[in-house]
Short mmCIF file of C-alpha atoms and ligand atoms in Angstrom, two decimals:
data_model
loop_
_atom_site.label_atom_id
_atom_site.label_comp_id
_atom_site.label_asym_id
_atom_site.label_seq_id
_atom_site.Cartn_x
_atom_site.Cartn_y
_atom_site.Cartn_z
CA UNK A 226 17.36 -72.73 -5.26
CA UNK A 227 17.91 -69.39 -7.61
CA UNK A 228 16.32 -66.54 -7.17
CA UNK A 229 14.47 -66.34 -10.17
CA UNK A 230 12.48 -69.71 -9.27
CA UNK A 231 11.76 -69.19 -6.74
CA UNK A 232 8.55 -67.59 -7.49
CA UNK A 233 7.69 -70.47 -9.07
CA UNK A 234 7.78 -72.30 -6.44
CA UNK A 235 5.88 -69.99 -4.40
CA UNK A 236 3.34 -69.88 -7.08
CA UNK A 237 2.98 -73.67 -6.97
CA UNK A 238 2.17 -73.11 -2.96
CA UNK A 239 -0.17 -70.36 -3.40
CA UNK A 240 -2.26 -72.77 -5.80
CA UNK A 241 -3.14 -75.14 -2.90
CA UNK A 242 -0.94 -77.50 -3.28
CA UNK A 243 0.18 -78.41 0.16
CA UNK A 244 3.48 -77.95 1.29
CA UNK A 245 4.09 -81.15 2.30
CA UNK A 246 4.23 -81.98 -1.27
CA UNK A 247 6.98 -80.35 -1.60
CA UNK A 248 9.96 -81.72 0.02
CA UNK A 249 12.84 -79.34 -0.76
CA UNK A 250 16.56 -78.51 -0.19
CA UNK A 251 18.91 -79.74 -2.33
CA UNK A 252 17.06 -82.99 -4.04
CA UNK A 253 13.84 -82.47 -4.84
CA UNK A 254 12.96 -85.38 -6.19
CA UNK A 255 9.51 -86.67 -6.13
CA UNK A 256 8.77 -83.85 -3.86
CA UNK A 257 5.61 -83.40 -5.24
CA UNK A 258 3.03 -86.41 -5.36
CA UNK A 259 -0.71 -86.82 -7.57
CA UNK A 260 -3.06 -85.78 -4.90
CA UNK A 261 -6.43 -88.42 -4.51
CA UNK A 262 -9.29 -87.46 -5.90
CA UNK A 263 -11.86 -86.56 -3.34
CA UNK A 264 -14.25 -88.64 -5.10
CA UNK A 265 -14.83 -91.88 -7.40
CA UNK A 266 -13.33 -91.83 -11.32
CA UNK A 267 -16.85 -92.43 -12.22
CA UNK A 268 -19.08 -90.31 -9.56
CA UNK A 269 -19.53 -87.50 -11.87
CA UNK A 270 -20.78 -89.42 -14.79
CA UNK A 271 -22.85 -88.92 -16.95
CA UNK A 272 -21.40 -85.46 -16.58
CA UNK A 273 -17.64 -86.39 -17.01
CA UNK A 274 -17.30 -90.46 -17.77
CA UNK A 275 -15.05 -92.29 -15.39
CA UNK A 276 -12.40 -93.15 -18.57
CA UNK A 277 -11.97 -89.45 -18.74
CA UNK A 278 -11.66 -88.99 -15.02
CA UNK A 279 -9.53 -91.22 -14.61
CA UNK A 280 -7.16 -90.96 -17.73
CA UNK A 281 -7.08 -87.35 -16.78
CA UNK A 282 -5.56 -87.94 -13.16
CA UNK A 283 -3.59 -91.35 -13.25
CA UNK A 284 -2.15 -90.53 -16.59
CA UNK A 285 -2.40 -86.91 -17.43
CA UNK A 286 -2.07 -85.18 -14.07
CA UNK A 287 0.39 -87.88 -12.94
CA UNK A 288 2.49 -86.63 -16.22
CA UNK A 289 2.77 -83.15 -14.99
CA UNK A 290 3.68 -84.22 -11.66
CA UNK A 291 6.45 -86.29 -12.65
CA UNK A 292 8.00 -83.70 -15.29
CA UNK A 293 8.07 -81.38 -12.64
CA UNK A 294 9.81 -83.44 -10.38
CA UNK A 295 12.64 -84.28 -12.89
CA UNK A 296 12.55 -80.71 -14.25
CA UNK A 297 13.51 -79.80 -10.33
CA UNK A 298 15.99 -82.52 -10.22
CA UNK A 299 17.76 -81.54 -13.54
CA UNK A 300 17.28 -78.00 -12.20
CA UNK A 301 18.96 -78.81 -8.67
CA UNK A 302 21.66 -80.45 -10.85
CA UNK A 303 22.52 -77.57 -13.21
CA UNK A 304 22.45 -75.14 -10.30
CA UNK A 305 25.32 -77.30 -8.67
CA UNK A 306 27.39 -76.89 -12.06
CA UNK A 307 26.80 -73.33 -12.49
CA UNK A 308 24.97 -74.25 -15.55
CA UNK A 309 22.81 -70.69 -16.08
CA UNK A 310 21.70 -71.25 -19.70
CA UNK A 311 20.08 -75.12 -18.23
CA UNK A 312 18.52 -73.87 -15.26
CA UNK A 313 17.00 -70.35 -17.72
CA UNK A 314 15.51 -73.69 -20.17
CA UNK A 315 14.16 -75.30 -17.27
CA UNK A 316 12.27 -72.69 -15.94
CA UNK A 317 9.39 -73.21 -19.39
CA UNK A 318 9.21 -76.97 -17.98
CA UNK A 319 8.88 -75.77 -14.66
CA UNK A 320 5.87 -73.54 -15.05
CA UNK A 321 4.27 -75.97 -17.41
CA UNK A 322 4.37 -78.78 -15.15
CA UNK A 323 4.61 -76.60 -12.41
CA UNK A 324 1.33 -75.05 -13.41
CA UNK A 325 -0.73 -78.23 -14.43
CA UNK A 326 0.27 -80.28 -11.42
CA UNK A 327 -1.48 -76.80 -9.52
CA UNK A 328 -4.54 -76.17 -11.80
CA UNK A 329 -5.41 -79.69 -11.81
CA UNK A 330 -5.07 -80.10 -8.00
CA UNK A 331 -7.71 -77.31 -8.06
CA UNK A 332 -9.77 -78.69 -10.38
CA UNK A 333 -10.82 -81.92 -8.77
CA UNK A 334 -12.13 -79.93 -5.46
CA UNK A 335 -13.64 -77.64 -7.72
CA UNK A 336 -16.09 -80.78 -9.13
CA UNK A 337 -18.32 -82.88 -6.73
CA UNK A 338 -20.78 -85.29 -7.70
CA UNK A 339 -24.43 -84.15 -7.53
CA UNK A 340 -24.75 -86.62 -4.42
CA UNK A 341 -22.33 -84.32 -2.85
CA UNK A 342 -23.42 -81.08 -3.76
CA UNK A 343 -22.28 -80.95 -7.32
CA UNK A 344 -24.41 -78.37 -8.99
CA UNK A 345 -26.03 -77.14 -6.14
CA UNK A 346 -25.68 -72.98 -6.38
CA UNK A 347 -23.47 -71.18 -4.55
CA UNK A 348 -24.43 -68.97 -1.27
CA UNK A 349 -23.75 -66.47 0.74
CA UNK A 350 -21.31 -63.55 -0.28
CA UNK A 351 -20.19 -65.16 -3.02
CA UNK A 352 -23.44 -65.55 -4.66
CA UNK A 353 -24.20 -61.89 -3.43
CA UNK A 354 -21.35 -60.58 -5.33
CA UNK A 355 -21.98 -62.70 -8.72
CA UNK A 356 -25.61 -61.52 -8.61
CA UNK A 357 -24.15 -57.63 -8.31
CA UNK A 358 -21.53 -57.71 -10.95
CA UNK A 359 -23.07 -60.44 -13.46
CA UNK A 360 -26.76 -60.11 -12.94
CA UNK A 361 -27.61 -63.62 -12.24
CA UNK A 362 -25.39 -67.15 -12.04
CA UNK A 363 -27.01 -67.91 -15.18
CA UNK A 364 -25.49 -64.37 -16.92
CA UNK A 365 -22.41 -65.61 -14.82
CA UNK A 366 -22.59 -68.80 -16.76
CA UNK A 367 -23.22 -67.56 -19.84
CA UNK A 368 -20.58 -65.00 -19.95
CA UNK A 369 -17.93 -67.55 -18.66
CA UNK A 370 -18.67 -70.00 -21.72
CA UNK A 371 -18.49 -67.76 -24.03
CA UNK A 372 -14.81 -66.98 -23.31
CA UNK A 373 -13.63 -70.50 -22.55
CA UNK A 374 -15.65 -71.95 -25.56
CA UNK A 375 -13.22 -69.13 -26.87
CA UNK A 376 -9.42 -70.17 -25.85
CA UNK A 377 -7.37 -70.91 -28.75
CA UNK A 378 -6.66 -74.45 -28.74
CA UNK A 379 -5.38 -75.83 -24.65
CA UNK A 380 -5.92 -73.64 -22.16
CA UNK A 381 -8.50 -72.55 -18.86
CA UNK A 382 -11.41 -70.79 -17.88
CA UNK A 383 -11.00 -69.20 -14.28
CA UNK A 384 -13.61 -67.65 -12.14
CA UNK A 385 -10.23 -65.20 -10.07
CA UNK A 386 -10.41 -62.74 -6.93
CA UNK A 387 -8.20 -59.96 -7.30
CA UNK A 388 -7.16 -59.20 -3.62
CA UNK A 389 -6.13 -55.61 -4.81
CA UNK A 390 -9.22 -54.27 -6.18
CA UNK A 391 -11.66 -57.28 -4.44
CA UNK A 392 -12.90 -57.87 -7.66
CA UNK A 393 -14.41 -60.95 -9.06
CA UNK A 394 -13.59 -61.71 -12.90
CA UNK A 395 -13.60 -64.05 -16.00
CA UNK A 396 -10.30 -64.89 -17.16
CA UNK A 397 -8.57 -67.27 -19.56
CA UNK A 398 -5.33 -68.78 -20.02
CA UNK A 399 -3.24 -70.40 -22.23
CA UNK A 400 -1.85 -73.89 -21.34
CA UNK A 401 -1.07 -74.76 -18.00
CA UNK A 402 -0.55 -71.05 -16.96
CA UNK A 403 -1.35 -70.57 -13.13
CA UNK A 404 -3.48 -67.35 -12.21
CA UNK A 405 -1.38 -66.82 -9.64
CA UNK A 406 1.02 -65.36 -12.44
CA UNK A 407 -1.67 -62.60 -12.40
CA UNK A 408 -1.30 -62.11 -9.30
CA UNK A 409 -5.14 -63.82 -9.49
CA UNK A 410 -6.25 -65.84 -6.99
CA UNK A 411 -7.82 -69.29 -8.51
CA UNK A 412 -11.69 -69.70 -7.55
CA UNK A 413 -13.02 -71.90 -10.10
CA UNK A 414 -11.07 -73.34 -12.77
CA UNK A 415 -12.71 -75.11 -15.80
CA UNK A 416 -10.07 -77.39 -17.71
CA UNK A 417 -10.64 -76.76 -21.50
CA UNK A 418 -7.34 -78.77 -22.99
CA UNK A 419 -9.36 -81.54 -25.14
CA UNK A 420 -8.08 -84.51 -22.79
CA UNK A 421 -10.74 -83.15 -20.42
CA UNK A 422 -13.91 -83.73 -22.62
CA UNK A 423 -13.12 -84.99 -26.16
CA UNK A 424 -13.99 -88.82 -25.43
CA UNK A 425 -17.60 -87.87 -24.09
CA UNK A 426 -18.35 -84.58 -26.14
CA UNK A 427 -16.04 -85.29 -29.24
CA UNK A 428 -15.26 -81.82 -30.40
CA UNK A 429 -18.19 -80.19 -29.11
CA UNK A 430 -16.59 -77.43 -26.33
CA UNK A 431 -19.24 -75.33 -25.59
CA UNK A 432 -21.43 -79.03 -24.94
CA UNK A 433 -18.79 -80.01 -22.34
CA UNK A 434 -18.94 -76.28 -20.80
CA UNK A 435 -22.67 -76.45 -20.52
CA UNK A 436 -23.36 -79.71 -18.87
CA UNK A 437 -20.13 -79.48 -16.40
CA UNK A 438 -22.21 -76.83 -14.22
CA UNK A 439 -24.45 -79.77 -13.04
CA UNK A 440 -20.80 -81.05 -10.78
CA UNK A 441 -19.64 -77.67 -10.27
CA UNK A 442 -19.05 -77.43 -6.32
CA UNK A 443 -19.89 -74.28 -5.16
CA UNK A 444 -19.04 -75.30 -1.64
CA UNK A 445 -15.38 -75.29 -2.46
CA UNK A 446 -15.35 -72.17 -4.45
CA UNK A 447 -17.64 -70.57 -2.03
CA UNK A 448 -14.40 -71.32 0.74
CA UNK A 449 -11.59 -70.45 -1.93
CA UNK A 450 -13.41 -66.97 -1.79
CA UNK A 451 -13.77 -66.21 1.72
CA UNK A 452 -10.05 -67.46 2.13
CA UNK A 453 -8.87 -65.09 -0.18
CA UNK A 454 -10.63 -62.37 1.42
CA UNK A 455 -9.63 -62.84 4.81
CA UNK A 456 -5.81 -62.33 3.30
FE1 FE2 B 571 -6.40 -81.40 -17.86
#
């Protein structure tokens, strides 16, 4: 594998996705597979309708997960040619794919339904810290749908640590772009490409934003936070 993907691939580790997903060596083919949802299509409805969960991971996420697979194939097979203008175009495919096969995988575990927690607010040091540095979760809220309601067309809202100043913020990105580019670690990540809402809240953003709270599972940010703080 070059050099120069290499963080890519490191990247798609650091985003949770196991490495047992990821196969390696010299065909990587199918090394990475559509993780299960740890919950029903249609356990967060009315929140998020079971058409849009599952169109979103059998068909969407599945997409990204596949071109990345063949993107690491044709990669593996320019690398063997000593084809360097290939393998620089296949590094765009790489993070795209790369990146939505990882934000999604966070996504799901960041979404519960309410019989599991979904909603229910978050505790601990966690909650301490958003209190401190937004006020209240409902400033936190606020202040969080006001910039994803804001991304430019496809893109995500992130709730990141930032191990070198062990600072919570409010980010967005563009398209599939991991946090980890940042050097961010991924908390909460709130899927804003219009495949994620459009068939229950039409064009209506800032609707989606404000009712997806009510499935929002603290309990798994909550963890992504103390993890990142014990590295
Ligand atoms: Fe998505």
């Amino acid at each position: 594998m070059a050099s120069h993907v290499t963080p890519l691939l490191n990247n798609l580790r650091k985003g949770t996705v196991p490495l047992r997903h990821f196969t390696g060596g010299a065909a990587p083919s199918a090394g990475f597979k559509l993780p299960d949802l740890p919950y029903d299509h249609g356990a967060l409805a009315p929140v998020i309708s079971g058409q849009i969960m599952e169109l979103h991971h059998k068909k969407h996420h599945q997409a990204y997960v596949t071109n990345l697979n063949a993107a690491l194939d044709k990669f593996s097979s320019a690398q063997s040619r000593g084809d360097t203008a290939e393998l620089s175009a296949l590094t765009n495919a790489i993070k795209f794919n790369g990146g939505g096969h990882v934000n999604h995988s966070i996504f799901w575990t960041n979404l519960a339904p309410k019989s599991q927690g979904g909603g229910e607010a978050p505790k601990g040091e966690l909650a301490e810290r958003i209190n401190k540095h937004y006020g209240s979760l409902d400033n936190f809220i606020t202040k969080f749908n006001a910039q994803a309601a804001g991304v430019q067309g496809s893109g995500w809202g992130w709730l990141a640590y930032e191990p070198s100043t062990d600072a919570l913020s409010i980010v967005t990105l563009p398209n599939q772009d991991p946090l980890s580019t940042l050097g961010l670690v991924p908390l909460l990540g709130i899927d804003v490409w219009e495949h994620a809402y459009y068939l229950d809240y039409k064009n209506a953003r800032p609707d989606y934003l404000k009712a997806i709270w009510q499935v929002v599972n603290w309990k798994n940010v909550t963890e992504r936070f103390d993890a990142a703080k014990k590295k």
